PDB file of C-alpha atoms in Angstrom:
ATOM      1  CA  MET A   1      22.356  18.696   8.369  1.00  0.00           C
ATOM      2  CA  ASP A   2      21.816  19.264   4.647  1.00  0.00           C
ATOM      3  CA  THR A   3      24.226  21.941   3.438  1.00  0.00           C
ATOM      4  CA  ASN A   4      23.503  21.522  -0.284  1.00  0.00           C
ATOM      5  CA  THR A   5      21.475  24.722  -0.498  1.00  0.00           C
ATOM      6  CA  GLY A   6      22.406  25.254  -4.166  1.00  0.00           C
ATOM      7  CA  ALA A   7      20.667  22.109  -5.399  1.00  0.00           C
ATOM      8  CA  ARG A   8      18.001  22.673  -8.057  1.00  0.00           C
ATOM      9  CA  PRO A   9      14.802  20.636  -8.076  1.00  0.00           C
ATOM     10  CA  LEU A  10      14.155  18.381 -11.038  1.00  0.00           C
ATOM     11  CA  LEU A  11      11.163  18.934 -13.264  1.00  0.00           C
ATOM     12  CA  LEU A  12      10.779  15.156 -13.136  1.00  0.00           C
ATOM     13  CA  ASP A  13      10.027  15.447  -9.429  1.00  0.00           C
ATOM     14  CA  GLY A  14       7.060  17.654 -10.233  1.00  0.00           C
ATOM     15  CA  VAL A  15       5.789  15.386 -13.011  1.00  0.00           C
ATOM     16  CA  LEU A  16       6.053  12.071 -11.141  1.00  0.00           C
ATOM     17  CA  PRO A  17       7.129  12.604  -7.508  1.00  0.00           C
ATOM     18  CA  ASP A  18       5.660   9.348  -6.181  1.00  0.00           C
ATOM     19  CA  PHE A  19       6.760   6.195  -7.958  1.00  0.00           C
ATOM     20  CA  ARG A  20       7.448   2.553  -7.229  1.00  0.00           C
ATOM     21  CA  PHE A  21       9.779   1.572 -10.080  1.00  0.00           C
ATOM     22  CA  SER A  22      12.773   3.418 -11.501  1.00  0.00           C
ATOM     23  CA  ARG A  23      16.059   3.096 -13.313  1.00  0.00           C
ATOM     24  CA  LEU A  24      18.876   5.638 -13.668  1.00  0.00           C
ATOM     25  CA  GLU A  25      21.784   5.559 -16.115  1.00  0.00           C
ATOM     26  CA  CYS A  26      24.584   8.104 -16.533  1.00  0.00           C
ATOM     27  CA  THR A  27      27.543   8.903 -18.771  1.00  0.00           C
ATOM     28  CA  ALA A  28      30.270  11.545 -18.837  1.00  0.00           C
ATOM     29  CA  VAL A  29      30.396  13.680 -21.989  1.00  0.00           C
ATOM     30  CA  ALA A  30      33.461  15.589 -23.170  1.00  0.00           C
ATOM     31  CA  ALA A  31      31.401  18.605 -24.180  1.00  0.00           C
ATOM     32  CA  GLY A  32      29.737  21.549 -22.543  1.00  0.00           C
ATOM     33  CA  ALA A  33      26.230  21.446 -21.124  1.00  0.00           C
ATOM     34  CA  SER A  34      24.624  23.454 -23.926  1.00  0.00           C
ATOM     35  CA  ARG A  35      26.044  21.235 -26.686  1.00  0.00           C
ATOM     36  CA  THR A  36      25.101  18.085 -24.832  1.00  0.00           C
ATOM     37  CA  TYR A  37      21.587  19.349 -24.276  1.00  0.00           C
ATOM     38  CA  ARG A  38      21.165  20.127 -27.971  1.00  0.00           C
ATOM     39  CA  ALA A  39      22.351  16.641 -28.885  1.00  0.00           C
ATOM     40  CA  ALA A  40      19.935  15.104 -26.366  1.00  0.00           C
ATOM     41  CA  ARG A  41      17.040  17.130 -27.735  1.00  0.00           C
ATOM     42  CA  GLU A  42      17.801  15.919 -31.263  1.00  0.00           C
ATOM     43  CA  LEU A  43      17.867  12.247 -30.246  1.00  0.00           C
ATOM     44  CA  ASP A  44      15.643  10.062 -32.415  1.00  0.00           C
ATOM     45  CA  LEU A  45      14.427   7.288 -30.131  1.00  0.00           C
ATOM     46  CA  LEU A  46      13.740   5.059 -33.132  1.00  0.00           C
ATOM     47  CA  THR A  47      17.442   4.977 -33.989  1.00  0.00           C
ATOM     48  CA  ILE A  48      18.351   3.321 -30.676  1.00  0.00           C
ATOM     49  CA  HIS A  49      19.211  -0.286 -31.398  1.00  0.00           C
ATOM     50  CA  SER A  50      20.003  -3.223 -29.166  1.00  0.00           C
ATOM     51  CA  PRO A  51      19.546  -6.882 -30.134  1.00  0.00           C
ATOM     52  CA  LEU A  52      17.660  -7.718 -26.932  1.00  0.00           C
ATOM     53  CA  PHE A  53      15.258  -4.795 -27.284  1.00  0.00           C
ATOM     54  CA  GLU A  54      14.562  -5.420 -30.963  1.00  0.00           C
ATOM     55  CA  LEU A  55      13.941  -9.128 -30.416  1.00  0.00           C
ATOM     56  CA  ALA A  56      11.480  -8.340 -27.619  1.00  0.00           C
ATOM     57  CA  ALA A  57       9.760  -5.679 -29.711  1.00  0.00           C
ATOM     58  CA  ARG A  58       9.283  -8.076 -32.632  1.00  0.00           C
ATOM     59  CA  ALA A  59       7.924 -10.766 -30.329  1.00  0.00           C
ATOM     60  CA  ARG A  60       5.473  -8.360 -28.688  1.00  0.00           C
ATOM     61  CA  GLY A  61       4.199  -7.261 -32.102  1.00  0.00           C
ATOM     62  CA  VAL A  62       3.145 -10.781 -33.122  1.00  0.00           C
ATOM     63  CA  PRO A  63      -0.418 -10.622 -31.664  1.00  0.00           C
ATOM     64  CA  ASP A  64      -1.168  -7.399 -33.556  1.00  0.00           C
ATOM     65  CA  ARG A  65       0.218  -8.781 -36.821  1.00  0.00           C
ATOM     66  CA  LEU A  66      -1.817 -11.978 -36.469  1.00  0.00           C
ATOM     67  CA  ARG A  67      -4.972  -9.872 -36.100  1.00  0.00           C
ATOM     68  CA  GLY A  68      -3.938  -7.641 -38.989  1.00  0.00           C
ATOM     69  CA  ASP A  69      -4.045  -4.765 -36.527  1.00  0.00           C
ATOM     70  CA  SER A  70      -0.430  -3.604 -36.593  1.00  0.00           C
ATOM     71  CA  ALA A  71       0.238   0.018 -37.516  1.00  0.00           C
ATOM     72  CA  PRO A  72       3.359   1.039 -39.434  1.00  0.00           C
ATOM     73  CA  PRO A  73       5.989   2.678 -37.216  1.00  0.00           C
ATOM     74  CA  PRO A  74       6.429   6.445 -37.530  1.00  0.00           C
ATOM     75  CA  PRO A  75       9.422   7.565 -39.619  1.00  0.00           C
ATOM     76  CA  SER A  76      11.084   9.126 -36.572  1.00  0.00           C
ATOM     77  CA  LEU A  77      10.549   9.948 -32.913  1.00  0.00           C
ATOM     78  CA  ARG A  78      12.790  12.916 -32.149  1.00  0.00           C
ATOM     79  CA  LEU A  79      12.531  14.222 -28.623  1.00  0.00           C
ATOM     80  CA  ALA A  80      12.454  17.762 -30.007  1.00  0.00           C
ATOM     81  CA  ASP A  81       9.254  16.932 -31.887  1.00  0.00           C
ATOM     82  CA  LEU A  82       7.481  16.064 -28.641  1.00  0.00           C
ATOM     83  CA  PHE A  83       8.059  19.611 -27.429  1.00  0.00           C
ATOM     84  CA  ASP A  84       8.003  21.670 -30.617  1.00  0.00           C
ATOM     85  CA  THR A  85       5.250  20.193 -32.757  1.00  0.00           C
ATOM     86  CA  VAL A  86       1.900  21.806 -32.089  1.00  0.00           C
ATOM     87  CA  THR A  87       0.056  21.632 -35.404  1.00  0.00           C
ATOM     88  CA  GLU A  88      -3.342  22.748 -36.619  1.00  0.00           C
ATOM     89  CA  GLU A  89      -4.219  19.089 -36.975  1.00  0.00           C
ATOM     90  CA  ASP A  90      -3.657  18.619 -33.228  1.00  0.00           C
ATOM     91  CA  GLU A  91      -5.879  21.601 -32.487  1.00  0.00           C
ATOM     92  CA  ARG A  92      -8.708  20.133 -34.588  1.00  0.00           C
ATOM     93  CA  HIS A  93      -8.751  17.103 -32.257  1.00  0.00           C
ATOM     94  CA  GLU A  94      -8.180  14.034 -34.402  1.00  0.00           C
ATOM     95  CA  PRO A  95     -10.073  10.856 -33.483  1.00  0.00           C
ATOM     96  CA  HIS A  96      -8.794   9.646 -30.123  1.00  0.00           C
ATOM     97  CA  ASP A  97      -7.788   6.136 -31.225  1.00  0.00           C
ATOM     98  CA  ARG A  98      -5.795   7.537 -34.154  1.00  0.00           C
ATOM     99  CA  GLN A  99      -3.823   9.777 -31.820  1.00  0.00           C
ATOM    100  CA  GLU A 100      -3.088   6.820 -29.544  1.00  0.00           C
ATOM    101  CA  ARG A 101      -1.821   4.655 -32.393  1.00  0.00           C
ATOM    102  CA  GLU A 102       0.288   7.374 -33.968  1.00  0.00           C
ATOM    103  CA  GLN A 103       1.960   8.902 -30.923  1.00  0.00           C
ATOM    104  CA  PRO A 104       1.231   8.111 -27.269  1.00  0.00           C
ATOM    105  CA  TRP A 105       4.436   9.770 -25.988  1.00  0.00           C
ATOM    106  CA  VAL A 106       4.167  13.426 -24.981  1.00  0.00           C
ATOM    107  CA  GLY A 107       6.573  16.134 -23.888  1.00  0.00           C
ATOM    108  CA  LEU A 108       5.804  16.941 -20.262  1.00  0.00           C
ATOM    109  CA  ALA A 109       8.265  19.625 -19.146  1.00  0.00           C
ATOM    110  CA  GLU A 110      11.431  21.339 -20.286  1.00  0.00           C
ATOM    111  CA  ASP A 111      14.107  23.390 -18.572  1.00  0.00           C
ATOM    112  CA  PRO A 112      15.993  24.624 -21.676  1.00  0.00           C
ATOM    113  CA  GLY A 113      19.669  23.740 -21.523  1.00  0.00           C
ATOM    114  CA  ARG A 114      19.203  21.371 -18.599  1.00  0.00           C
ATOM    115  CA  GLU A 115      16.265  18.940 -18.551  1.00  0.00           C
ATOM    116  CA  LEU A 116      13.756  17.256 -20.859  1.00  0.00           C
ATOM    117  CA  VAL A 117      10.856  15.273 -19.374  1.00  0.00           C
ATOM    118  CA  PHE A 118       8.618  13.089 -21.536  1.00  0.00           C
ATOM    119  CA  GLY A 119       6.124  10.376 -20.713  1.00  0.00           C
ATOM    120  CA  VAL A 120       3.464   7.899 -21.678  1.00  0.00           C
ATOM    121  CA  VAL A 121       0.545   5.981 -20.165  1.00  0.00           C
ATOM    122  CA  GLY A 122       0.025   2.370 -21.096  1.00  0.00           C
ATOM    123  CA  LYS A 123      -0.532  -1.264 -20.233  1.00  0.00           C
ATOM    124  CA  VAL A 124       2.973  -2.258 -21.234  1.00  0.00           C
ATOM    125  CA  TRP A 125       2.880  -5.699 -19.637  1.00  0.00           C
ATOM    126  CA  GLN A 126       0.328  -6.985 -22.164  1.00  0.00           C
ATOM    127  CA  PRO A 127       1.527  -9.029 -25.176  1.00  0.00           C
ATOM    128  CA  SER A 128      -0.067  -6.341 -27.332  1.00  0.00           C
ATOM    129  CA  ILE A 129       0.657  -3.053 -25.550  1.00  0.00           C
ATOM    130  CA  GLN A 130      -2.321  -0.776 -25.056  1.00  0.00           C
ATOM    131  CA  TRP A 131      -1.492   2.936 -24.984  1.00  0.00           C
ATOM    132  CA  ARG A 132      -3.602   5.721 -23.550  1.00  0.00           C
ATOM    133  CA  ARG A 133      -3.074   9.160 -25.047  1.00  0.00           C
ATOM    134  CA  VAL A 134      -2.986  11.668 -22.172  1.00  0.00           C
ATOM    135  CA  ASP A 135      -2.476  15.357 -22.814  1.00  0.00           C
ATOM    136  CA  PRO A 136       0.586  16.849 -21.066  1.00  0.00           C
ATOM    137  CA  GLY A 137      -1.549  19.001 -18.774  1.00  0.00           C
ATOM    138  CA  ASP A 138      -3.490  15.937 -17.575  1.00  0.00           C
ATOM    139  CA  PHE A 139      -0.548  13.604 -16.994  1.00  0.00           C
ATOM    140  CA  VAL A 140       0.215  14.500 -13.358  1.00  0.00           C
ATOM    141  CA  GLU A 141      -3.370  14.060 -12.164  1.00  0.00           C
ATOM    142  CA  PHE A 142      -4.215  11.046 -14.320  1.00  0.00           C
ATOM    143  CA  ALA A 143      -5.396   8.275 -11.969  1.00  0.00           C
ATOM    144  CA  GLU A 144      -7.753   6.019 -13.917  1.00  0.00           C
ATOM    145  CA  PRO A 145      -7.297   2.467 -12.543  1.00  0.00           C
ATOM    146  CA  GLY A 146      -5.494  -0.140 -14.609  1.00  0.00           C
ATOM    147  CA  TRP A 147      -2.702   1.947 -16.101  1.00  0.00           C
ATOM    148  CA  ALA A 148       1.018   2.571 -15.674  1.00  0.00           C
ATOM    149  CA  LYS A 149       2.317   6.142 -15.897  1.00  0.00           C
ATOM    150  CA  ILE A 150       5.888   6.294 -17.194  1.00  0.00           C
ATOM    151  CA  ALA A 151       7.937   9.485 -17.030  1.00  0.00           C
ATOM    152  CA  ALA A 152      11.495   9.791 -18.333  1.00  0.00           C
ATOM    153  CA  ALA A 153      14.029  12.602 -18.078  1.00  0.00           C
ATOM    154  CA  LEU A 154      17.330  13.454 -19.708  1.00  0.00           C
ATOM    155  CA  VAL A 155      19.232  15.867 -17.467  1.00  0.00           C
ATOM    156  CA  VAL A 156      22.531  17.630 -18.154  1.00  0.00           C
ATOM    157  CA  HIS A 157      24.755  18.328 -15.128  1.00  0.00           C
ATOM    158  CA  PRO A 158      27.875  20.526 -15.515  1.00  0.00           C
ATOM    159  CA  TYR A 159      31.021  18.635 -14.527  1.00  0.00           C
ATOM    160  CA  GLY A 160      34.073  20.840 -14.360  1.00  0.00           C
ATOM    161  CA  THR A 161      34.690  23.370 -17.123  1.00  0.00           C
ATOM    162  CA  ARG A 162      34.826  21.164 -20.205  1.00  0.00           C
ATOM    163  CA  ARG A 163      32.652  18.176 -19.450  1.00  0.00           C
ATOM    164  CA  CYS A 164      29.197  17.337 -18.203  1.00  0.00           C
ATOM    165  CA  LEU A 165      27.272  14.373 -16.883  1.00  0.00           C
ATOM    166  CA  LEU A 166      24.189  13.236 -18.765  1.00  0.00           C
ATOM    167  CA  THR A 167      21.636  11.231 -16.810  1.00  0.00           C
ATOM    168  CA  TYR A 168      18.660   9.282 -18.102  1.00  0.00           C
ATOM    169  CA  GLU A 169      16.040   8.361 -15.504  1.00  0.00           C
ATOM    170  CA  VAL A 170      12.802   6.466 -16.035  1.00  0.00           C
ATOM    171  CA  ARG A 171      10.116   6.268 -13.348  1.00  0.00           C
ATOM    172  CA  THR A 172       6.869   4.320 -13.295  1.00  0.00           C
ATOM    173  CA  ALA A 173       3.842   4.681 -11.043  1.00  0.00           C
ATOM    174  CA  CYS A 174       0.733   2.547 -11.358  1.00  0.00           C
ATOM    175  CA  THR A 175      -2.754   3.815 -10.692  1.00  0.00           C
ATOM    176  CA  ASP A 176      -3.999   1.057  -8.372  1.00  0.00           C
ATOM    177  CA  PRO A 177      -2.549  -1.776  -6.233  1.00  0.00           C
ATOM    178  CA  ALA A 178      -3.531  -4.603  -8.598  1.00  0.00           C
ATOM    179  CA  THR A 179      -1.815  -2.906 -11.508  1.00  0.00           C
ATOM    180  CA  THR A 180       1.242  -2.252  -9.330  1.00  0.00           C
ATOM    181  CA  ARG A 181       1.537  -5.980  -8.601  1.00  0.00           C
ATOM    182  CA  ARG A 182       1.105  -6.829 -12.271  1.00  0.00           C
ATOM    183  CA  PHE A 183       3.726  -4.290 -13.327  1.00  0.00           C
ATOM    184  CA  ALA A 184       6.142  -5.507 -10.628  1.00  0.00           C
ATOM    185  CA  ARG A 185       6.235  -8.965 -12.212  1.00  0.00           C
ATOM    186  CA  TYR A 186       6.770  -7.421 -15.640  1.00  0.00           C
ATOM    187  CA  TRP A 187       9.501  -5.037 -14.395  1.00  0.00           C
ATOM    188  CA  THR A 188      11.474  -7.877 -12.867  1.00  0.00           C
ATOM    189  CA  LEU A 189      11.825  -9.372 -16.344  1.00  0.00           C
ATOM    190  CA  VAL A 190      12.392  -6.238 -18.445  1.00  0.00           C
ATOM    191  CA  SER A 191      14.430  -3.964 -16.180  1.00  0.00           C
ATOM    192  CA  PRO A 192      17.809  -5.282 -17.412  1.00  0.00           C
ATOM    193  CA  GLY A 193      16.716  -4.802 -21.027  1.00  0.00           C
ATOM    194  CA  ALA A 194      15.468  -1.300 -20.244  1.00  0.00           C
ATOM    195  CA  GLY A 195      18.918  -0.500 -18.887  1.00  0.00           C
ATOM    196  CA  ILE A 196      20.508  -1.653 -22.151  1.00  0.00           C
ATOM    197  CA  VAL A 197      18.230   0.616 -24.185  1.00  0.00           C
ATOM    198  CA  MET A 198      18.800   3.595 -21.884  1.00  0.00           C
ATOM    199  CA  ARG A 199      22.570   3.193 -22.067  1.00  0.00           C
ATOM    200  CA  ALA A 200      22.319   2.900 -25.850  1.00  0.00           C
ATOM    201  CA  ALA A 201      20.453   6.226 -25.926  1.00  0.00           C
ATOM    202  CA  LEU A 202      23.168   7.895 -23.855  1.00  0.00           C
ATOM    203  CA  GLN A 203      25.857   6.456 -26.095  1.00  0.00           C
ATOM    204  CA  ALA A 204      24.050   7.869 -29.136  1.00  0.00           C
ATOM    205  CA  ILE A 205      23.932  11.362 -27.620  1.00  0.00           C
ATOM    206  CA  LYS A 206      27.531  11.350 -26.359  1.00  0.00           C
ATOM    207  CA  PRO A 207      29.401  11.237 -29.727  1.00  0.00           C
ATOM    208  CA  ALA A 208      26.977  13.727 -31.280  1.00  0.00           C
ATOM    209  CA  ALA A 209      27.728  16.250 -28.517  1.00  0.00           C
ATOM    210  CA  GLU A 210      31.463  15.546 -28.537  1.00  0.00           C
ATOM    211  CA  LYS A 211      31.662  15.880 -32.321  1.00  0.00           C
ATOM    212  CA  GLU A 212      30.058  19.314 -32.115  1.00  0.00           C
ATOM    213  CA  ALA A 213      32.452  20.312 -29.342  1.00  0.00           C
ATOM    214  CA  ARG A 214      35.570  19.085 -31.166  1.00  0.00           C
ATOM    215  CA  PRO A 215      37.476  21.955 -32.794  1.00  0.00           C
ATOM    216  CA  THR A 216      37.817  21.666 -36.546  1.00  0.00           C
ATOM    217  CA  SER A 217      41.208  22.057 -38.170  1.00  0.00           C
ATOM    218  CA  ASP A 218      41.777  25.004 -40.496  1.00  0.00           C
ATOM    219  CA  ALA A 219      41.503  24.162 -44.154  1.00  0.00           C
ATOM    220  CA  ARG A 220      44.837  24.199 -45.944  1.00  0.00           C
TER     221      ARG A 220
END
């Protein structure tokens, strides 16, 4: 008998309820939920560094550079920007391929103070990754064969009165059986590296939240 009647559903469950591949990482933060959430929202994904991830990223960029087709990286990729930035330029509908090259990641759902869900559609197993820009409202129903749908969530869970738990979950569902088999081979190789990057993201958020929570001494 399930007695956990106070459990709250995750927004992630509504965005990607059926998935084949996933990874979950967690850390305890010596700060309240609101401070931790603010620090998570301000995370710049491009500041997350790990030697394994960066080596793989450089190697995967070789085919594009050889074709002269590589685009410069954006100056930043703050999670907050995925949810807050709705510009006139977006409303004028830029050329589709330009949108894909500049920013395939989209904010999918937010429970302020608790959960951020963001995602992307792509063929990530290819030496030169192909992204597919999908508007947030179309992500759940997107089912065009040949693609992987990736949804990620940062969730803050209160833990006692002065701490919280911060979880980072990534789920992937593929849109047809052949793509699922292809992604399964890829995931076997990259899952450990994905865990390193996810833990690095959590460890970037943790000190930012704890620094904000730390009382400052009175000036003398």
